[in-house]
Coordinates of C-alpha atoms in Angstrom, one line a residue:
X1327 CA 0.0 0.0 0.0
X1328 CA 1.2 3.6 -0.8
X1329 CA -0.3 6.8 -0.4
X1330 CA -1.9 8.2 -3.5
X1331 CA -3.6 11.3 -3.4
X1332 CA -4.6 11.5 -0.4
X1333 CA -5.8 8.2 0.0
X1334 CA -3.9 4.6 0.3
X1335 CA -3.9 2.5 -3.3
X1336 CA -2.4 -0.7 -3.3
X1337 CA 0.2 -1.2 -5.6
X1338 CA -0.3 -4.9 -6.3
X1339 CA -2.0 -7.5 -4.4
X1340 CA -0.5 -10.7 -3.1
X1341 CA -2.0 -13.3 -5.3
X1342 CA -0.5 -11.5 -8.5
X1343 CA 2.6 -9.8 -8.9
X1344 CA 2.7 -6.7 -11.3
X1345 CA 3.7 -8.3 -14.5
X1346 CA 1.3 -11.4 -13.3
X1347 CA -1.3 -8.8 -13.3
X1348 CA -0.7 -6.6 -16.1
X1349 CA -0.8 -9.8 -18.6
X1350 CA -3.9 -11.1 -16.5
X1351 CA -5.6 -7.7 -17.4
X1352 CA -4.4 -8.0 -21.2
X1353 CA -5.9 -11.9 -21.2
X1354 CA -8.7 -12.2 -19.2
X1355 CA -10.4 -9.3 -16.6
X1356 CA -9.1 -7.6 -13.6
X1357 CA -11.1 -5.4 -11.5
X1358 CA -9.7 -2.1 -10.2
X1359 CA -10.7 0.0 -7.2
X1360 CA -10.6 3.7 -8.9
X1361 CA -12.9 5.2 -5.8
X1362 CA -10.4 8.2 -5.3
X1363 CA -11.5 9.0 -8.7
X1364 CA -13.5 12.5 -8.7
X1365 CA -17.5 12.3 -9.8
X1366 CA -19.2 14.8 -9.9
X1367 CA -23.4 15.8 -11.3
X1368 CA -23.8 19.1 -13.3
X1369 CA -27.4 20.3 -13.3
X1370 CA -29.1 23.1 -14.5
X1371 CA -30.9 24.4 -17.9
X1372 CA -27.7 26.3 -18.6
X1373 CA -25.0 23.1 -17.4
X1374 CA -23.9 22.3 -20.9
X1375 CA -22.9 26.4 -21.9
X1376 CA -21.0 26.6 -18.5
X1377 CA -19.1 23.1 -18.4
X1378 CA -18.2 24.5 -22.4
X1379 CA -16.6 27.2 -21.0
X1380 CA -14.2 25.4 -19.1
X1381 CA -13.1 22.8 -21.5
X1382 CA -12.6 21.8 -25.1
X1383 CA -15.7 19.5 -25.7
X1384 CA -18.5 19.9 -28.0
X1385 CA -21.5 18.8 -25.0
X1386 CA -23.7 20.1 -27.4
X1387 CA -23.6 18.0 -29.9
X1388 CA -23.1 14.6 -27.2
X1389 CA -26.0 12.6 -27.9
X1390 CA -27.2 11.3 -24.6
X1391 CA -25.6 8.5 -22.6
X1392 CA -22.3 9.5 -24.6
X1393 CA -19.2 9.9 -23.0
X1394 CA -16.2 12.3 -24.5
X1395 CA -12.6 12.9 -23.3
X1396 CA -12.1 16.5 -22.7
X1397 CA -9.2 18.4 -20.3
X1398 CA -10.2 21.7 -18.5
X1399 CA -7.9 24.7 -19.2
X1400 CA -6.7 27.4 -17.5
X1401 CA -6.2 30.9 -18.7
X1402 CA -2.8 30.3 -20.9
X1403 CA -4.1 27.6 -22.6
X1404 CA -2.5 25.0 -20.1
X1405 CA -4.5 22.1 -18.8
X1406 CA -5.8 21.9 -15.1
X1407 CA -7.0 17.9 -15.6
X1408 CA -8.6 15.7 -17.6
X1409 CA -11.6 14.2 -17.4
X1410 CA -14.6 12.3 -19.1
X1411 CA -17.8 13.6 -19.4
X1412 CA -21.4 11.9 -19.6
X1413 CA -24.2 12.8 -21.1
X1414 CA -26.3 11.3 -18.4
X1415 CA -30.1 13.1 -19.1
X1416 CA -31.1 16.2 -20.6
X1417 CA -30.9 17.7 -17.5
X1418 CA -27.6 16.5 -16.1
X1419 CA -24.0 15.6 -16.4
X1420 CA -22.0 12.7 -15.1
X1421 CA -18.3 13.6 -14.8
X1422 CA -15.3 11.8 -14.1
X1423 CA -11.5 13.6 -13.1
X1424 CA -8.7 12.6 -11.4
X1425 CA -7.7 12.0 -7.8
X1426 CA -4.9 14.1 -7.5
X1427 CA -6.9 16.8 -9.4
X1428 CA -9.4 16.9 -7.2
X1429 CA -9.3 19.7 -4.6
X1430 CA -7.7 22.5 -7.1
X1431 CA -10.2 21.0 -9.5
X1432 CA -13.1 21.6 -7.8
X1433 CA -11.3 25.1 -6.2
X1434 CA -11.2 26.2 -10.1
X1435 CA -14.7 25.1 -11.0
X1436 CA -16.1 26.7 -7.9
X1437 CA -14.8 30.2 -8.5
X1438 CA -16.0 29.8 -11.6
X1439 CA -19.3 28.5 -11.1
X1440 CA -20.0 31.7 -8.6
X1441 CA -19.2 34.2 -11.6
X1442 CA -21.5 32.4 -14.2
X1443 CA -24.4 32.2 -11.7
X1444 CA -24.0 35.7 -10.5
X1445 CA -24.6 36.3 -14.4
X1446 CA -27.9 34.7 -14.2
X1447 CA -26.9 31.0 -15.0
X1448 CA -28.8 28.3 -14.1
X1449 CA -26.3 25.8 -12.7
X1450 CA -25.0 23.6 -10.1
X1451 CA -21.6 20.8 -9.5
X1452 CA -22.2 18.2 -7.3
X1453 CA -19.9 16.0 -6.0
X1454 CA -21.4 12.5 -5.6
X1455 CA -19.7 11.4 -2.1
X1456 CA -21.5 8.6 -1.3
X1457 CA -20.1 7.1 -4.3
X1458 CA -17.1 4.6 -5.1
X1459 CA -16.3 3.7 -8.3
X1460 CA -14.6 0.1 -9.7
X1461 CA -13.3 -0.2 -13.3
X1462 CA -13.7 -4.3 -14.7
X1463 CA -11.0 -4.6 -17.5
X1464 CA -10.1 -7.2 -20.0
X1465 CA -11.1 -9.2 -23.1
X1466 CA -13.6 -11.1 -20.2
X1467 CA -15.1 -8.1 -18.7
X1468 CA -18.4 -8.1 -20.9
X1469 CA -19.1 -11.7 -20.9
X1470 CA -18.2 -11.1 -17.0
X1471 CA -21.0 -8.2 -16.1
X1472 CA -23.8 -10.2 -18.9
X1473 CA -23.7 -13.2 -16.8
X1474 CA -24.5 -10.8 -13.3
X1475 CA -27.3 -8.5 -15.5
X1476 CA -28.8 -11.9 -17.6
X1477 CA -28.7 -9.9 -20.6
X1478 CA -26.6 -9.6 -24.0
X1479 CA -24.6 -6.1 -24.0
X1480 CA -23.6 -6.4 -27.3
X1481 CA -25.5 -2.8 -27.7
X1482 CA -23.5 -1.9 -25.6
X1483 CA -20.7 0.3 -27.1
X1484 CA -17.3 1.9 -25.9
X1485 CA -17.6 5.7 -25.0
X1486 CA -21.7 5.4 -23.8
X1487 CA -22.9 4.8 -20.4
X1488 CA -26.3 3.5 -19.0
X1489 CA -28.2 2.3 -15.8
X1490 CA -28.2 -1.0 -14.7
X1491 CA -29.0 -3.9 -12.1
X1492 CA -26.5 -5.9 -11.2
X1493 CA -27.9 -8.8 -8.6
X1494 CA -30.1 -5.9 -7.3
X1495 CA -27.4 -3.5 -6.8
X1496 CA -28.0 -0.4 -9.4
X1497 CA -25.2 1.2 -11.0
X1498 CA -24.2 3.6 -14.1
X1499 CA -21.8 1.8 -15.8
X1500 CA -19.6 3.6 -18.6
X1501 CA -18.1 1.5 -21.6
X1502 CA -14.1 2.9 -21.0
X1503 CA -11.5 2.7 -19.2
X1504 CA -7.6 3.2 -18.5
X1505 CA -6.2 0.4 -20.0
X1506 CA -6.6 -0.1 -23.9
X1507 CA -8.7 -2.9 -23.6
X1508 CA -12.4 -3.3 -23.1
X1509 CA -14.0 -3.1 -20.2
X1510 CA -16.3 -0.6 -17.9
X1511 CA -16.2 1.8 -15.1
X1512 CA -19.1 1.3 -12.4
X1513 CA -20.5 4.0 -10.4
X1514 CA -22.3 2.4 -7.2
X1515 CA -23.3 3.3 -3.7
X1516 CA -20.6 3.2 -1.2
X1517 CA -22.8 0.5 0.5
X1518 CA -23.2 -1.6 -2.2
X1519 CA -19.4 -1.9 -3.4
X1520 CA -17.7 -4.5 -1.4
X1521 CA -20.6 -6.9 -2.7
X1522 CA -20.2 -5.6 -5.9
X1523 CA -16.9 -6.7 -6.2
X1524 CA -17.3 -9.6 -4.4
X1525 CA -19.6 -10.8 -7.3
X1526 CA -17.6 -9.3 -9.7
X1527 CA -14.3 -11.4 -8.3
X1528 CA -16.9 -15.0 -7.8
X1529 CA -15.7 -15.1 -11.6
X1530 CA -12.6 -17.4 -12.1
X1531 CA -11.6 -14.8 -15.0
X1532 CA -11.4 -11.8 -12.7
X1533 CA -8.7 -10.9 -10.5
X1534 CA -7.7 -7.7 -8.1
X1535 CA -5.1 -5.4 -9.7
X1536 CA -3.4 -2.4 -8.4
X1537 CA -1.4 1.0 -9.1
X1538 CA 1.7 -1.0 -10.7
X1539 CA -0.5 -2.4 -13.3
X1540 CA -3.0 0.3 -14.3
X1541 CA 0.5 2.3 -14.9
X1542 CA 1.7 -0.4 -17.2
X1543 CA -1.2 -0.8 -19.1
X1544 CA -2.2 3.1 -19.6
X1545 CA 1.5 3.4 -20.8
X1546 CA 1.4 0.8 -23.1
X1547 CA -1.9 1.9 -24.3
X1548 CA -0.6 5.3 -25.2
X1549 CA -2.3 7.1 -22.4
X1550 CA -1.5 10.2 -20.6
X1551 CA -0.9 10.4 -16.5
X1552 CA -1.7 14.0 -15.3
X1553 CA 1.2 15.4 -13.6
X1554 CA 3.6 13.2 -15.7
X1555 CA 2.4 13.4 -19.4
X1556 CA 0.6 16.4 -19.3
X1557 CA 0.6 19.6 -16.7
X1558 CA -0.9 23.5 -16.6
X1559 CA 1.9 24.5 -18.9
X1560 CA 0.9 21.9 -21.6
X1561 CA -1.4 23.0 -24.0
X1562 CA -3.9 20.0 -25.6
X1563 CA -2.1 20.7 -29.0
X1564 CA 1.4 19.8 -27.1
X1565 CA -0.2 17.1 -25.7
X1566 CA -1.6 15.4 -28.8
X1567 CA -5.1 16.0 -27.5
X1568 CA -6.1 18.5 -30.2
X1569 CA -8.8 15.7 -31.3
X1570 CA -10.6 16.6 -27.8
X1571 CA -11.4 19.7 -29.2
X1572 CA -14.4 20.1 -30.7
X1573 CA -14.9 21.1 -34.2
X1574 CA -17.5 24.2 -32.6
X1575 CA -15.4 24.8 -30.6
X1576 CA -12.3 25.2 -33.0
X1577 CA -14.6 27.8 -34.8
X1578 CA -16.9 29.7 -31.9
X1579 CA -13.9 29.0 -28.9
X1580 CA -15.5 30.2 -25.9
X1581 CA -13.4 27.9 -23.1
X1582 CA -10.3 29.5 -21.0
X1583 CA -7.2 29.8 -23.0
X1584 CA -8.6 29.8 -26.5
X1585 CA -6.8 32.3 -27.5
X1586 CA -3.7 30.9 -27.3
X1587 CA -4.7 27.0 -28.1
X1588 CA -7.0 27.7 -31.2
X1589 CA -3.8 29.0 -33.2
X1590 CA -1.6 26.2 -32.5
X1591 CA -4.0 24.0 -34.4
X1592 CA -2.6 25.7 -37.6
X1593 CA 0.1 27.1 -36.4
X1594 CA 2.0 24.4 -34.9
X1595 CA 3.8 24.6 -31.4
X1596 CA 7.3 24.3 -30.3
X1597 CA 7.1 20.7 -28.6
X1598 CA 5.2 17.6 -29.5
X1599 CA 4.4 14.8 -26.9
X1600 CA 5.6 11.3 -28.6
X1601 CA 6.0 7.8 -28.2
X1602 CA 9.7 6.1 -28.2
X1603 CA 11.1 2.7 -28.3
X1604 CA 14.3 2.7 -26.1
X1605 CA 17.5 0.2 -26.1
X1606 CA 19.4 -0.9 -23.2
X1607 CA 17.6 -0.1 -19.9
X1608 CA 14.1 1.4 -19.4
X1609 CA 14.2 5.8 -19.5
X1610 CA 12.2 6.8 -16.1
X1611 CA 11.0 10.0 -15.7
X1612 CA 13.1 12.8 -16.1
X1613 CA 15.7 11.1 -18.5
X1614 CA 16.6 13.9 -21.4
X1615 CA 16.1 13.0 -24.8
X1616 CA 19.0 14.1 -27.4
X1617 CA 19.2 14.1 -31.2
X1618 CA 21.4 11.9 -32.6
X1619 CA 24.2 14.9 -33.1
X1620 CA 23.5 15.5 -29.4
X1621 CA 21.3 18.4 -29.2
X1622 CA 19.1 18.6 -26.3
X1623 CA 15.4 17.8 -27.8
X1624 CA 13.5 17.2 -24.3
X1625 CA 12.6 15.1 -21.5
X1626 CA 10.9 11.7 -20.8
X1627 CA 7.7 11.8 -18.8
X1628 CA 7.3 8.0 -18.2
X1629 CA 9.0 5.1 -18.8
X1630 CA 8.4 1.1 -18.6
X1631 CA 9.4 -2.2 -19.7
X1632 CA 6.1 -3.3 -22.1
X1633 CA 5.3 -6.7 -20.9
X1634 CA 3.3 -7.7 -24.3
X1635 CA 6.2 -5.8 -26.7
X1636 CA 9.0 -6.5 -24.6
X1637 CA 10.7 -3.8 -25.1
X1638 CA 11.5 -0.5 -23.4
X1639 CA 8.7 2.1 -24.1
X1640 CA 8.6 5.8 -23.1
X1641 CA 6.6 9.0 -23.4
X1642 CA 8.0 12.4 -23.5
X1643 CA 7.8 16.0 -24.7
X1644 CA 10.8 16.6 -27.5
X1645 CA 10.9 19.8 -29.9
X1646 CA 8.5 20.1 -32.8
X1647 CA 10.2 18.7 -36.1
X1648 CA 12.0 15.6 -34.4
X1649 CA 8.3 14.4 -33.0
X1650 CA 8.2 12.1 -36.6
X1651 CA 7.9 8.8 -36.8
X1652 CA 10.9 6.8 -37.3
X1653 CA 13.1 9.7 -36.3
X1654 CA 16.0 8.3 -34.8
X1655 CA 17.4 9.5 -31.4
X1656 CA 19.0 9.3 -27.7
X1657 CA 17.7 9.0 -24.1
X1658 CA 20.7 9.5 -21.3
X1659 CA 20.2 6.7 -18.5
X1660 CA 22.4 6.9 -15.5
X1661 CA 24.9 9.1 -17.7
X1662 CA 24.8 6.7 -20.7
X1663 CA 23.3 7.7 -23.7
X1664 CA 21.0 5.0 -25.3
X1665 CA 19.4 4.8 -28.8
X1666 CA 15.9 5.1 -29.1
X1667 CA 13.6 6.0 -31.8
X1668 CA 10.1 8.3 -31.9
X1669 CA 7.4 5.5 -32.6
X1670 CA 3.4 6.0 -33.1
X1671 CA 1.6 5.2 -30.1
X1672 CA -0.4 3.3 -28.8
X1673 CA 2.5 0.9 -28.3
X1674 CA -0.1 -1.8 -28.0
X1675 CA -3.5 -1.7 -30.1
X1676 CA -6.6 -0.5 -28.5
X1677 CA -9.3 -3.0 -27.8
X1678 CA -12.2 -0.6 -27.3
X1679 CA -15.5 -2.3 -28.3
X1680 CA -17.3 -0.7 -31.3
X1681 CA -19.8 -3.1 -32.1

């Protein structure tokens, strides 16, 4: 156990180690306790013009029980967090952010909420306390939650959400995740979640996993880790998030730090977040990234071993025109310089289910 956010994660648990469980999670299901996770309810007639003007996303045009990656920005165009948004009802939103977001998120949100009601706006963020959240992920996970709900969910389709029962428990239960593969986040009562997951884990195909794992797996997958991969001096377009923006939104703007993101969408930006293969020992954190003539090109923002590739892979920042594919470079380890090269991510194909 470690702390995490305020809270204490467990890194692995004892019947699987973390390579056990990250190949567990990529062959069958593992279930993940993400209750740190943020959720919060945004109601009101005028919810959808004030959550669009503190991120990217079109909500809109999200047809209900949709869900949409989105980041909220600050000011310069940086991002505060990321999160995922739902579509829940005409008259409400369901959103997800992070953990270790959470107090300045809901700081930022709240100072802004006061301004847009003392405008006349009709809305109001709720934070749903008395609820945990687990996220069921794998090749089994669907076969895994039909056999609990006695119903085919091959309807059922990454990116959407719906209500459900599950052995009489009821949840909202989001086709996503954090891991490439398919599976679904659950949003149930505090009361109800240890059963939950005990019926969930009754299923010889399921298995507990922990922090070690989920950063694996999200790394292999291509995906970013706030604080590491992406931070309030990172712009979406730096990031490689510019397909979070909406296309309204690239026209009308509207959101905090437009003005400067909205440009780099044409105009291109001085660093580009990448993927790399890396020789010789795995590049942490921190390690710089050099052209192959030695010039300093930027930094590696996490690192790993990829059980499935077996092979070293990285993410990082490096400057724009050596972000390519194929580009050849260098990553200093311990004072040794190592070759890598800039490869298209995700490392290991998404599994999403489309129908």
């Amino acid at each position: 156990m470690v702390p995490f956010a305020g809270w204490e994660m467990p890194v692995q648990y004892s019947n699987l180690g973390v390579l056990a469980s990250h190949n567990w999670t990529r062959e069958k299901a593992s279930l993940f306790d993400v209750s740190h996770m943020l959720q919060t309810k945004w109601i009101g007639k005028d919810h959808t013009r004030f959550i669009e003007s503190l991120t990217v996303a079109d909500i809109q045009s999200l047809p209900l029980g949709q869900s949409t990656l989105s980041v909220f920005t600050n000011t310069s165009g940086g991002i505060i967090d990321d999160t995922v948004i739902n579509k829940q009802s005409d008259s409400n939103l369901y959103v997800v952010s992070n953990a270790g977001c959470a107090e300045k998120d809901l700081k930022h949100i709240r100072e802004q909420l006061k301004g847009f009601q003392d405008k006349g706006g009709d809305v109001d963020v709720q934070v749903l306390e008395a609820f945990s959240l687990v996220a069921l992920q794998g090749p089994s996970a669907a076969k895994v939650v039909e056999s609990l709900v006695g119903k085919d969910l091959s309807d059922f389709k990454f990116m959407t959400s719906r209500h459900l029962d599950i052995k009489g428990i009821p949840v909202y239960i989001s086709r996503c995740g954090y891991t490439g593969e398919d599976g679904f986040e659950i949003s149930v009562p505090d009361s109800e979640v240890v059963r939950l997951s005990e019926l969930l884990l009754e299923n010889p195909d399921v298995e507990l996993a922990g922090l070690g794992a989920r950063d694996s797996l999200r790394l292999e997958a291509g995906l970013c880790l706030y604080g590491h991969d992406m931070d309030e001096a990172t712009s979406p377009v730096e990031a490689g998030l510019t397909w979070t923006i909406g296309q309204r939104r690239r026209t009308e703007g509207g959101f905090l730090g437009a003005e400067r993101i909205l440009p780099q969408i044409k105009g291109g930006v001085p660093k580009r977040r990448v993927g790399l293969i890396v020789e010789g020992a795995p590049a942490r954190e921190g390690a710089k990234i050099l052209s192959v003539d030695g010039e300093e090109l930027g930094t590696i923002t996490s690192g790993c071993p990829s059980p499935v590739l077996k092979k070293n892979v990285a993410m990082g920042y490096v400057k724009s025109g050596f972000h390519k594919q194929g580009t050849d470079v260098q990553v200093q380890v311990r004072n040794r310089l190592q070759k890598a090269k800039i490869t298209k991510m995700p490392f290991v194909p998404h599994q999403y289910y489309r129908g």
